[in-house]
Tab-separated table of C-alpha atoms in Angstrom:
chain	number	residue	atom	x	y	z
A	27	MET	CA	61.801	108.003	113.949
A	28	ASN	CA	63.217	108.737	117.397
A	29	SER	CA	65.432	106.230	119.221
A	30	ARG	CA	63.195	103.557	120.732
A	31	ALA	CA	64.656	101.306	123.401
A	32	ALA	CA	62.756	98.233	124.534
A	33	ILE	CA	59.893	98.645	122.045
A	34	LEU	CA	58.225	95.489	120.787
A	35	LEU	CA	58.058	95.592	117.010
A	36	LEU	CA	54.502	94.882	115.846
A	37	ALA	CA	53.012	95.524	119.265
A	38	ALA	CA	51.052	98.509	118.035
A	39	LEU	CA	49.860	96.890	114.810
A	40	GLY	CA	47.355	94.465	116.269
A	41	ALA	CA	46.215	91.566	114.103
A	42	ILE	CA	47.197	92.063	110.463
A	43	GLY	CA	46.087	89.160	108.334
A	44	SER	CA	47.897	86.067	109.544
A	45	ILE	CA	50.853	88.056	110.917
A	46	GLY	CA	50.383	90.577	113.683
A	47	SER	CA	51.161	91.059	117.344
A	48	ILE	CA	53.464	88.110	117.829
A	49	SER	CA	54.982	86.093	120.628
A	50	CYS	CA	57.972	83.856	121.079
A	51	SER	CA	57.986	80.250	119.918
A	52	LYS	CA	60.513	77.562	119.041
A	53	PRO	CA	61.882	77.501	115.473
A	54	ARG	CA	59.724	75.589	113.027
A	55	ALA	CA	60.908	72.249	111.708
A	56	ILE	CA	61.877	72.217	108.049
A	57	PRO	CA	58.817	71.030	106.080
A	58	SER	CA	59.243	68.226	103.577
A	59	THR	CA	57.709	70.355	100.803
A	60	ALA	CA	58.972	73.634	99.400
A	61	ALA	CA	55.766	75.536	100.102
A	62	PRO	CA	55.622	76.826	103.689
A	63	ALA	CA	52.529	76.256	105.730
A	64	ALA	CA	50.428	79.263	106.755
A	65	ILE	CA	52.097	81.228	109.513
A	66	SER	CA	50.057	82.242	112.522
A	67	GLN	CA	50.736	85.181	114.796
A	68	SER	CA	51.902	82.920	117.614
A	69	GLU	CA	54.731	81.509	115.502
A	70	LEU	CA	56.688	84.757	115.246
A	71	ARG	CA	58.813	86.417	117.868
A	72	PRO	CA	58.499	89.982	119.104
A	73	ILE	CA	61.676	91.919	118.310
A	74	LEU	CA	63.002	93.888	121.241
A	75	ALA	CA	64.625	96.966	119.730
A	76	PRO	CA	68.026	97.545	121.379
A	77	ASP	CA	68.817	100.718	123.273
A	78	LEU	CA	70.400	103.082	120.732
A	79	SER	CA	70.792	106.080	123.033
A	80	GLN	CA	74.596	105.640	123.164
A	81	ALA	CA	74.993	104.656	119.510
A	82	GLU	CA	76.692	106.838	116.916
A	83	PRO	CA	74.149	109.020	115.050
A	84	SER	CA	74.883	107.223	111.767
A	85	VAL	CA	74.171	103.858	113.415
A	86	ARG	CA	70.976	105.068	115.027
A	87	GLU	CA	69.653	106.554	111.783
A	88	GLN	CA	70.449	103.428	109.778
A	89	LEU	CA	68.852	101.009	112.236
A	90	GLU	CA	65.764	103.129	112.721
A	91	ALA	CA	65.263	103.406	108.954
A	92	GLU	CA	65.456	99.615	108.553
A	93	TYR	CA	63.195	99.176	111.573
A	94	ASP	CA	60.606	101.468	109.976
A	95	SER	CA	60.905	99.623	106.655
A	96	LEU	CA	59.993	96.329	108.318
A	97	HIS	CA	57.178	98.069	110.194
A	98	ASP	CA	55.748	99.163	106.824
A	99	LEU	CA	56.008	95.630	105.413
A	100	LEU	CA	54.058	94.266	108.343
A	101	ALA	CA	51.387	96.899	107.924
A	102	GLY	CA	50.910	96.082	104.238
A	103	ASP	CA	49.735	93.092	102.241
A	104	THR	CA	53.118	91.389	102.192
A	105	GLY	CA	53.847	87.779	101.226
A	106	SER	CA	55.773	85.440	103.514
A	107	ALA	CA	58.944	85.402	101.379
A	108	GLN	CA	59.140	89.199	101.180
A	109	LEU	CA	58.426	89.534	104.884
A	110	ALA	CA	61.134	86.960	105.651
A	111	GLU	CA	63.606	89.099	103.702
A	112	GLY	CA	62.472	92.139	105.703
A	113	PHE	CA	63.148	90.407	109.002
A	114	GLY	CA	66.404	89.044	107.591
A	115	GLU	CA	67.664	92.444	106.440
A	116	LEU	CA	67.034	93.925	109.869
A	117	GLY	CA	68.736	90.908	111.454
A	118	LEU	CA	71.803	91.321	109.257
A	119	LEU	CA	72.056	94.949	110.284
A	120	TYR	CA	71.773	93.986	113.949
A	121	VAL	CA	74.610	91.479	113.416
A	122	ALA	CA	76.740	94.234	111.882
A	123	TYR	CA	76.398	96.202	115.124
A	124	THR	CA	76.561	93.099	117.379
A	125	PHE	CA	72.987	93.369	118.677
A	126	ASN	CA	72.927	89.581	118.574
A	127	GLY	CA	69.805	88.915	120.639
A	128	ALA	CA	67.598	91.066	118.406
A	129	ALA	CA	69.332	89.634	115.322
A	130	GLU	CA	68.570	86.068	116.348
A	131	ASP	CA	64.885	86.895	116.884
A	132	CYS	CA	64.790	88.385	113.375
A	133	PHE	CA	66.381	85.285	111.831
A	134	GLN	CA	64.025	82.978	113.719
A	135	ASN	CA	61.068	84.878	112.270
A	136	ALA	CA	62.581	84.757	108.786
A	137	GLN	CA	63.125	81.037	109.274
A	138	SER	CA	59.471	80.524	110.213
A	139	LEU	CA	58.292	82.545	107.221
A	140	ALA	CA	60.682	80.969	104.688
A	141	PRO	CA	61.743	77.603	106.144
A	142	GLN	CA	63.244	76.423	102.845
A	143	ASP	CA	65.751	79.285	102.707
A	144	TYR	CA	68.975	77.895	104.155
A	145	LYS	CA	70.466	81.262	105.039
A	146	TRP	CA	68.144	81.936	107.989
A	147	HIS	CA	69.017	78.561	109.529
A	148	TYR	CA	72.705	79.232	108.939
A	149	LEU	CA	72.652	82.725	110.445
A	150	SER	CA	70.678	81.503	113.462
A	151	GLY	CA	73.228	78.742	113.946
A	152	TYR	CA	76.122	81.177	113.656
A	153	LEU	CA	74.667	83.450	116.353
A	154	GLN	CA	73.871	80.518	118.638
A	155	GLN	CA	77.403	79.173	118.185
A	156	ILE	CA	79.220	82.428	118.975
A	157	GLN	CA	77.058	82.840	122.080
A	158	GLY	CA	78.154	79.400	123.334
A	159	ARG	CA	74.847	77.607	122.740
A	160	LEU	CA	76.552	74.853	120.796
A	161	ASP	CA	73.869	72.154	120.810
A	162	VAL	CA	71.118	74.360	119.379
A	163	GLY	CA	73.631	76.056	117.069
A	164	ILE	CA	74.714	72.683	115.659
A	165	GLN	CA	71.080	71.790	115.004
A	166	SER	CA	70.458	75.050	113.125
A	167	LEU	CA	73.630	74.593	111.059
A	168	GLU	CA	72.621	70.995	110.311
A	169	ASP	CA	69.268	72.317	109.082
A	170	ALA	CA	71.135	74.705	106.801
A	171	LEU	CA	73.281	71.840	105.509
A	172	THR	CA	70.159	69.768	104.830
A	173	LEU	CA	68.905	72.539	102.571
A	174	ARG	CA	72.305	73.198	100.966
A	175	PRO	CA	74.426	70.037	101.120
A	176	ASN	CA	78.208	70.577	101.180
A	177	ASP	CA	77.881	74.299	101.967
A	178	GLN	CA	81.441	75.213	102.940
A	179	PRO	CA	80.703	77.781	105.704
A	180	SER	CA	78.181	75.402	107.318
A	181	LEU	CA	80.645	72.506	107.244
A	182	LEU	CA	83.460	74.610	108.695
A	183	ARG	CA	81.306	76.034	111.485
A	184	LEU	CA	79.941	72.603	112.325
A	185	GLY	CA	83.504	71.269	112.480
A	186	ALA	CA	84.504	74.107	114.807
A	187	ALA	CA	81.463	73.523	117.037
A	188	ARG	CA	82.157	69.792	117.351
A	189	LEU	CA	85.820	70.575	118.025
A	190	GLU	CA	84.803	72.944	120.815
A	191	GLN	CA	82.715	70.142	122.311
A	192	GLY	CA	85.741	67.842	122.235
A	193	ASP	CA	84.069	65.573	119.661
A	194	TYR	CA	87.128	64.975	117.452
A	195	ASN	CA	85.515	62.277	115.323
A	196	GLY	CA	82.482	64.450	114.658
A	197	ALA	CA	84.661	67.455	113.855
A	198	ARG	CA	86.797	65.416	111.484
A	199	ARG	CA	83.769	64.269	109.483
A	200	TYR	CA	82.789	67.868	108.759
A	201	TYR	CA	86.335	69.047	108.050
A	202	ASP	CA	86.940	66.085	105.720
A	203	ARG	CA	83.813	66.994	103.756
A	204	ALA	CA	84.880	70.634	103.609
A	205	LEU	CA	88.349	69.685	102.344
A	206	ALA	CA	86.873	67.333	99.746
A	207	GLY	CA	84.771	70.229	98.468
A	208	ASP	CA	87.714	72.659	98.491
A	209	PRO	CA	91.207	71.084	98.639
A	210	ARG	CA	92.689	74.574	99.140
A	211	SER	CA	90.621	75.359	102.232
A	212	ALA	CA	93.082	76.631	104.839
A	213	ALA	CA	90.274	76.589	107.422
A	214	ALA	CA	89.550	72.889	106.801
A	215	LEU	CA	93.273	72.036	106.993
A	216	ASP	CA	93.678	74.049	110.181
A	217	GLY	CA	90.632	72.327	111.671
A	218	LEU	CA	92.007	68.889	110.794
A	219	GLY	CA	95.311	69.915	112.357
A	220	LYS	CA	93.499	70.739	115.590
A	221	VAL	CA	91.616	67.433	115.415
A	222	MET	CA	94.888	65.523	115.027
A	223	ALA	CA	96.567	67.514	117.807
A	224	GLY	CA	93.603	66.838	120.108
A	225	SER	CA	93.854	63.137	119.215
A	226	ASN	CA	97.590	63.121	120.113
A	227	ASP	CA	98.681	62.553	116.503
A	228	ASP	CA	101.154	65.427	116.343
A	229	ALA	CA	102.887	64.236	113.180
A	230	ALA	CA	99.590	64.387	111.257
A	231	ALA	CA	98.775	67.705	112.943
A	232	VAL	CA	102.079	69.200	111.714
A	233	ASP	CA	101.290	68.132	108.143
A	234	PHE	CA	97.847	69.775	108.207
A	235	PHE	CA	99.100	72.957	109.920
A	236	GLU	CA	102.004	73.338	107.476
A	237	ARG	CA	99.641	73.012	104.518
A	238	ALA	CA	97.227	75.527	106.050
A	239	LEU	CA	100.052	77.994	106.725
A	240	ALA	CA	101.314	77.715	103.149
A	241	LEU	CA	97.857	78.717	101.925
A	242	GLN	CA	97.317	81.491	104.486
A	243	PRO	CA	100.670	82.752	105.832
A	244	THR	CA	99.096	85.780	107.555
A	245	ALA	CA	97.140	83.526	109.962
A	246	SER	CA	99.557	83.791	112.902
A	247	SER	CA	97.361	81.549	115.084
A	248	ILE	CA	98.555	78.581	112.985
A	249	HIS	CA	102.139	79.272	114.047
A	250	HIS	CA	101.210	78.815	117.700
A	251	ALA	CA	99.408	75.509	117.126
A	252	LEU	CA	102.218	74.320	114.859
A	253	GLY	CA	104.830	75.264	117.454
A	254	LEU	CA	103.053	73.217	120.114
A	255	ALA	CA	102.856	70.204	117.790
A	256	TYR	CA	106.562	70.452	116.957
A	257	ARG	CA	107.370	70.751	120.664
A	258	ASN	CA	105.442	67.564	121.391
A	259	LEU	CA	107.493	65.859	118.687
A	260	GLY	CA	110.713	67.001	120.365
A	261	ARG	CA	111.702	69.342	117.520
A	262	ARG	CA	112.614	72.257	119.749
A	263	GLU	CA	114.183	74.597	117.198
A	264	LEU	CA	111.163	74.501	114.893
A	265	ALA	CA	108.861	74.758	117.912
A	266	GLN	CA	110.575	77.900	119.179
A	267	ASP	CA	110.550	79.483	115.723
A	268	HIS	CA	106.810	78.992	115.237
A	269	LEU	CA	105.875	79.885	118.813
A	270	ALA	CA	107.793	83.152	118.435
A	271	LYS	CA	105.733	83.941	115.329
A	272	GLY	CA	102.450	82.962	116.960
A	273	GLY	CA	99.667	85.489	117.254
A	274	ASN	CA	95.897	85.958	117.282
A	275	ALA	CA	95.225	86.368	113.557
A	276	PRO	CA	92.687	83.632	112.773
A	277	VAL	CA	92.379	81.459	109.699
A	278	LEU	CA	89.872	83.132	107.395
A	279	PHE	CA	87.397	81.551	105.019
A	280	SER	CA	84.872	82.914	102.569
A	281	ASP	CA	81.490	83.414	104.227
A	282	PRO	CA	79.247	85.351	101.805
A	283	LEU	CA	76.339	85.780	104.227
A	284	LEU	CA	78.467	87.262	107.002
A	285	GLN	CA	80.515	89.265	104.523
A	286	GLU	CA	77.213	90.868	103.574
A	287	THR	CA	76.793	92.034	107.167
A	288	THR	CA	80.260	93.634	107.200
A	289	GLY	CA	79.214	95.677	104.193
A	290	LEU	CA	76.096	96.984	105.939
A	291	GLY	CA	77.527	98.670	109.015
A	292	ARG	CA	78.364	102.354	108.849
A	293	SER	CA	79.949	103.119	112.194
A	294	ALA	CA	83.504	104.358	112.614
A	295	GLU	CA	84.320	101.235	114.617
A	296	ILE	CA	83.146	98.917	111.840
A	297	TYR	CA	85.120	100.825	109.217
A	298	LEU	CA	88.205	100.483	111.428
A	299	VAL	CA	87.721	96.713	111.642
A	300	ARG	CA	87.393	96.493	107.860
A	301	ALA	CA	90.439	98.714	107.403
A	302	ALA	CA	92.587	96.638	109.748
A	303	GLN	CA	91.548	93.454	107.950
A	304	ALA	CA	92.312	94.959	104.538
A	305	PHE	CA	95.693	96.230	105.764
A	306	SER	CA	96.631	92.801	107.171
A	307	GLU	CA	95.799	91.311	103.757
A	308	GLU	CA	97.955	93.999	102.069
A	309	ARG	CA	94.931	95.546	100.340
A	310	PHE	CA	96.254	98.977	101.181
A	311	GLU	CA	94.052	100.981	98.852
A	312	ALA	CA	90.922	99.428	100.358
A	313	ALA	CA	92.320	100.021	103.849
A	314	ALA	CA	92.887	103.697	103.064
A	315	GLY	CA	89.285	103.995	101.870
A	316	TYR	CA	87.930	102.463	105.061
A	317	TYR	CA	90.103	104.679	107.259
A	318	GLN	CA	88.825	107.709	105.365
A	319	GLU	CA	85.225	106.588	105.977
A	320	ALA	CA	85.995	106.156	109.685
A	321	LEU	CA	87.461	109.665	109.903
A	322	GLU	CA	84.421	111.172	108.241
A	323	LEU	CA	82.314	109.713	111.050
A	324	ASP	CA	84.820	110.344	113.855
A	325	PRO	CA	87.475	112.970	113.000
A	326	LEU	CA	88.996	113.002	116.498
A	327	GLU	CA	90.998	109.754	116.541
A	328	PHE	CA	94.791	110.061	116.360
A	329	THR	CA	95.070	106.315	115.773
A	330	THR	CA	92.878	106.466	112.679
A	331	TYR	CA	94.863	109.326	111.163
A	332	LYS	CA	98.107	107.428	111.731
A	333	ALA	CA	96.736	104.228	110.223
A	334	PHE	CA	95.295	106.195	107.291
A	335	GLY	CA	98.717	107.761	106.770
A	336	PHE	CA	100.449	104.358	106.809
A	337	SER	CA	97.958	103.044	104.231
A	338	LEU	CA	98.514	106.023	101.956
A	339	GLU	CA	102.271	105.583	102.289
A	340	LYS	CA	101.914	101.930	101.263
A	341	ILE	CA	100.185	102.918	98.016
A	342	GLY	CA	102.829	105.559	97.314
A	343	ASP	CA	100.787	108.636	98.231
A	344	LEU	CA	103.330	110.286	100.534
A	345	ASP	CA	101.807	113.735	100.103
A	346	GLY	CA	98.387	112.399	101.071
A	347	ALA	CA	99.870	110.716	104.134
A	348	ILE	CA	101.611	113.935	105.175
A	349	GLU	CA	98.391	115.903	104.661
A	350	GLN	CA	96.316	113.566	106.836
A	351	LEU	CA	98.869	113.445	109.641
A	352	SER	CA	99.216	117.232	109.585
A	353	LEU	CA	95.435	117.490	109.798
A	354	SER	CA	95.402	115.284	112.902
A	355	LEU	CA	97.633	117.766	114.741
A	356	HIS	CA	94.821	120.316	114.565
A	357	GLN	CA	91.693	118.145	114.733
A	358	ALA	CA	92.338	114.999	116.760
A	359	THR	CA	92.136	114.846	120.539
A	360	THR	CA	91.905	112.227	123.256
A	361	GLY	CA	90.220	114.662	125.610
A	362	ASP	CA	93.265	114.545	127.886
A	363	GLU	CA	95.969	117.191	127.480
A	364	SER	CA	98.873	114.991	128.605
A	365	ARG	CA	97.825	112.158	126.308
A	366	ASP	CA	97.393	114.610	123.448
A	367	ARG	CA	101.021	115.690	123.886
A	368	LEU	CA	102.188	112.080	123.564
A	369	GLU	CA	99.988	111.488	120.526
A	370	ARG	CA	101.178	114.666	118.805
A	371	SER	CA	104.783	113.733	119.555
A	372	GLU	CA	104.249	110.450	117.744
A	373	VAL	CA	102.535	112.159	114.800
A	374	TYR	CA	105.469	114.568	114.449
A	375	ARG	CA	107.861	111.599	114.521
A	376	ILE	CA	105.978	109.913	111.679
A	377	LEU	CA	105.778	113.173	109.736
A	378	GLY	CA	109.534	113.551	110.092
A	379	GLY	CA	110.081	110.124	108.586
A	380	LEU	CA	107.766	110.859	105.651
A	381	THR	CA	109.397	114.194	104.884
A	382	VAL	CA	112.810	112.476	104.942
A	383	LEU	CA	111.482	110.167	102.224
A	384	ARG	CA	110.378	113.265	100.343
A	385	GLY	CA	113.944	114.617	100.580
A	386	ARG	CA	112.921	117.584	102.736
A	387	GLN	CA	115.609	117.248	105.397
A	388	LYS	CA	115.212	120.626	107.101
A	389	GLU	CA	111.456	120.159	107.404
A	390	ALA	CA	112.016	116.668	108.791
A	391	ILE	CA	114.395	118.025	111.433
A	392	GLU	CA	111.730	120.487	112.603
A	393	HIS	CA	109.178	117.686	112.855
A	394	PHE	CA	111.574	115.550	114.892
A	395	ARG	CA	112.352	118.545	117.131
A	396	GLN	CA	108.666	119.049	117.794
A	397	ALA	CA	108.313	115.354	118.658
A	398	VAL	CA	111.140	115.549	121.201
A	399	GLN	CA	109.888	118.826	122.689
A	400	LEU	CA	106.460	117.311	123.252
A	401	ASN	CA	107.849	114.078	124.699
A	402	ALA	CA	111.489	113.986	125.765
A	403	GLU	CA	111.191	110.222	126.289
A	404	ASN	CA	110.337	109.584	122.627
A	405	LEU	CA	113.749	108.019	122.008
A	406	ASP	CA	112.970	106.942	118.468
A	407	ALA	CA	112.141	110.542	117.534
A	408	ARG	CA	115.304	111.730	119.293
A	409	SER	CA	117.398	109.163	117.421
A	410	LYS	CA	115.917	110.196	114.085
A	411	LEU	CA	116.514	113.853	114.961
A	412	ALA	CA	120.160	113.151	115.826
A	413	ASN	CA	120.660	111.197	112.595
A	414	ALA	CA	119.064	113.952	110.503
A	415	LEU	CA	121.230	116.593	112.196
A	416	ALA	CA	124.351	114.517	111.553
A	417	ARG	CA	123.438	114.225	107.872
A	418	GLN	CA	123.210	118.023	107.764
A	419	GLY	CA	126.629	118.384	109.437
A	420	ALA	CA	125.245	119.609	112.789
A	421	PHE	CA	127.434	117.101	114.645
A	422	SER	CA	127.582	118.856	118.029
A	423	GLU	CA	123.798	119.057	118.325
A	424	ALA	CA	123.503	115.466	117.119
A	425	ILE	CA	125.936	114.297	119.813
A	426	GLY	CA	123.820	116.020	122.470
A	427	HIS	CA	120.836	113.906	121.431
A	428	TYR	CA	122.913	110.718	121.234
A	429	ASP	CA	124.089	111.488	124.787
A	430	ALA	CA	120.489	111.732	125.959
A	431	ILE	CA	119.617	108.392	124.345
A	432	LEU	CA	122.605	106.686	125.937
A	433	GLU	CA	121.647	108.037	129.351
A	434	ALA	CA	118.432	106.046	129.013
A	435	LEU	CA	119.945	103.111	127.088
A	436	PRO	CA	123.664	102.954	127.964
A	437	ASP	CA	124.179	99.638	126.163
A	438	HIS	CA	122.626	100.635	122.825
A	439	ALA	CA	125.435	99.704	120.439
A	440	GLU	CA	124.001	101.385	117.333
A	441	THR	CA	123.747	104.742	119.113
A	442	LEU	CA	127.324	104.391	120.359
A	443	VAL	CA	128.472	103.867	116.762
A	444	ARG	CA	126.525	106.866	115.510
A	445	ARG	CA	127.877	109.073	118.291
A	446	ALA	CA	131.401	107.829	117.546
A	447	THR	CA	130.978	108.735	113.865
A	448	ALA	CA	129.817	112.233	114.772
A	449	LYS	CA	132.829	112.618	117.099
A	450	ILE	CA	135.206	111.549	114.314
A	451	ASN	CA	133.758	114.302	112.138
A	452	LEU	CA	134.439	116.796	114.915
A	453	GLY	CA	138.047	115.617	115.262
A	454	GLN	CA	137.412	113.869	118.592
A	455	GLY	CA	139.282	110.685	117.664
A	456	GLY	CA	140.009	109.386	121.162
A	457	PRO	CA	136.447	109.616	122.528
A	458	ALA	CA	135.154	108.202	119.226
A	459	LEU	CA	137.321	105.082	119.522
A	460	GLU	CA	136.108	104.593	123.095
A	461	ASP	CA	132.537	104.454	121.770
A	462	PHE	CA	133.543	101.990	119.057
A	463	ASP	CA	135.332	99.794	121.611
A	464	ARG	CA	132.255	99.763	123.810
A	465	ALA	CA	129.981	98.906	120.849
A	466	THR	CA	132.154	95.943	119.796
A	467	GLN	CA	132.203	94.673	123.367
A	468	LEU	CA	128.410	94.768	123.423
A	469	GLU	CA	128.015	93.087	120.025
A	470	PRO	CA	131.263	91.290	119.204
A	471	ALA	CA	129.754	89.350	116.287
A	472	ASN	CA	128.236	92.403	114.580
A	473	ALA	CA	130.163	92.688	111.294
A	474	LYS	CA	128.605	96.050	110.444
A	475	ILE	CA	129.952	97.616	113.649
A	476	ARG	CA	133.416	96.102	113.005
A	477	SER	CA	133.396	97.524	109.474
A	478	ARG	CA	132.444	101.016	110.712
A	479	TYR	CA	135.142	100.779	113.397
A	480	ALA	CA	137.721	99.763	110.781
A	481	ALA	CA	136.786	102.733	108.582
A	482	ALA	CA	137.245	105.103	111.534
A	483	LEU	CA	140.650	103.601	112.365
A	484	GLU	CA	141.744	103.874	108.743
A	485	PHE	CA	140.640	107.515	108.702
A	486	LEU	CA	142.765	108.131	111.808
A	487	GLY	CA	145.776	106.486	110.185
A	488	ARG	CA	145.671	103.268	112.220
A	489	SER	CA	145.739	100.820	109.329
A	490	ARG	CA	146.982	97.788	111.287
A	491	GLN	CA	144.204	98.114	113.848
A	492	ALA	CA	141.720	98.658	111.003
A	493	GLN	CA	142.835	95.376	109.381
A	494	ALA	CA	142.394	93.574	112.683
A	495	GLN	CA	138.782	94.769	112.886
A	496	LEU	CA	138.089	93.753	109.292
A	497	GLN	CA	139.551	90.292	109.910
């Protein structure tokens, strides 16, 4: 089927039994009995197919196939439950690609056809909530909870919605129920922490946030909230520590229905999201698989190759990482020549580091050279090149690169120490000691620099000065 923007599903079918050309209506109330009442045409919504003209081919093909499948169900002698699943499957796919308006229409139809199935109420509520329609979203989630009491995702989303409304008592009721059902729910603990913080009970907030963080240490957003609570309590050192660690990584919780949607999407962008999530959870093998899927759909992205390489390195496949990064040098492009040079410089830098780990020093040096030639301001690549040259005994060339780094960063103590060491090896004792002096002035409490300085002084026969540095 060709891409069809702004086409009303069912419009061409006419009246088909009790379900046909359909119009918009409010969601049905949940009946008191399990058997749904007969559904008339007027109770279902028309589904406005989103514009897929700019979508990836794989996305377009997948959506159009599911669209056609539902079209066939409507044209046949299909029961309400099966038809509800058809609308629901299309809705889940729309969610996967963030076509939320069309997805909500699908779930509303599924809800009308199968009002006793909690998942359509829950998914409708989720979409309404993320679009800021909190009142109607809360009602849909409450309907889901009526059908499945103590459902953890429903309780947590209801708590979050009430919290967003500033209803701390209402939020606490839901979070308390969620925690009673799962005492190890980091999301419930985090929610209760926010409730306590919003109620000016920072001591209780700290307790909840600390417990949540212990269960989910990768959720950097907890650090920020915890830092603010500690600051309000006057505990500045702890506040600064947590605020420095704060980030955007949210507290995660198991949500089987939405996890199903993440498994449906087949675009490069979706695979990248899954890969990043897997990597953050240290599931590196899964991350590598997702990055590979993304590259199969879009083989032009430098960023994906680099991330794929990092994932392969994490699982010990250095050769695979080197292969993928080498491939990116020939296949990937940003479409801008100057940006491509910067990207290739970075790829060469990473390749150099991987080949060092493989023990291939000469090959690594060539990679680092390429990185510097492509981008003279890639100081990390230049530093790694200088260090690799020094390890190979090419001290004069190494010093030239250290000089270039220090022109840009004159107070970089580590580079001063490395240049000083190279000068010692070339018999340039006086200039070497000047670099060491400068490094110790910059970082007087750095024991490693003092130790290196002492070793250089001992080598030059200045034992008393060496002892002073060691002391």
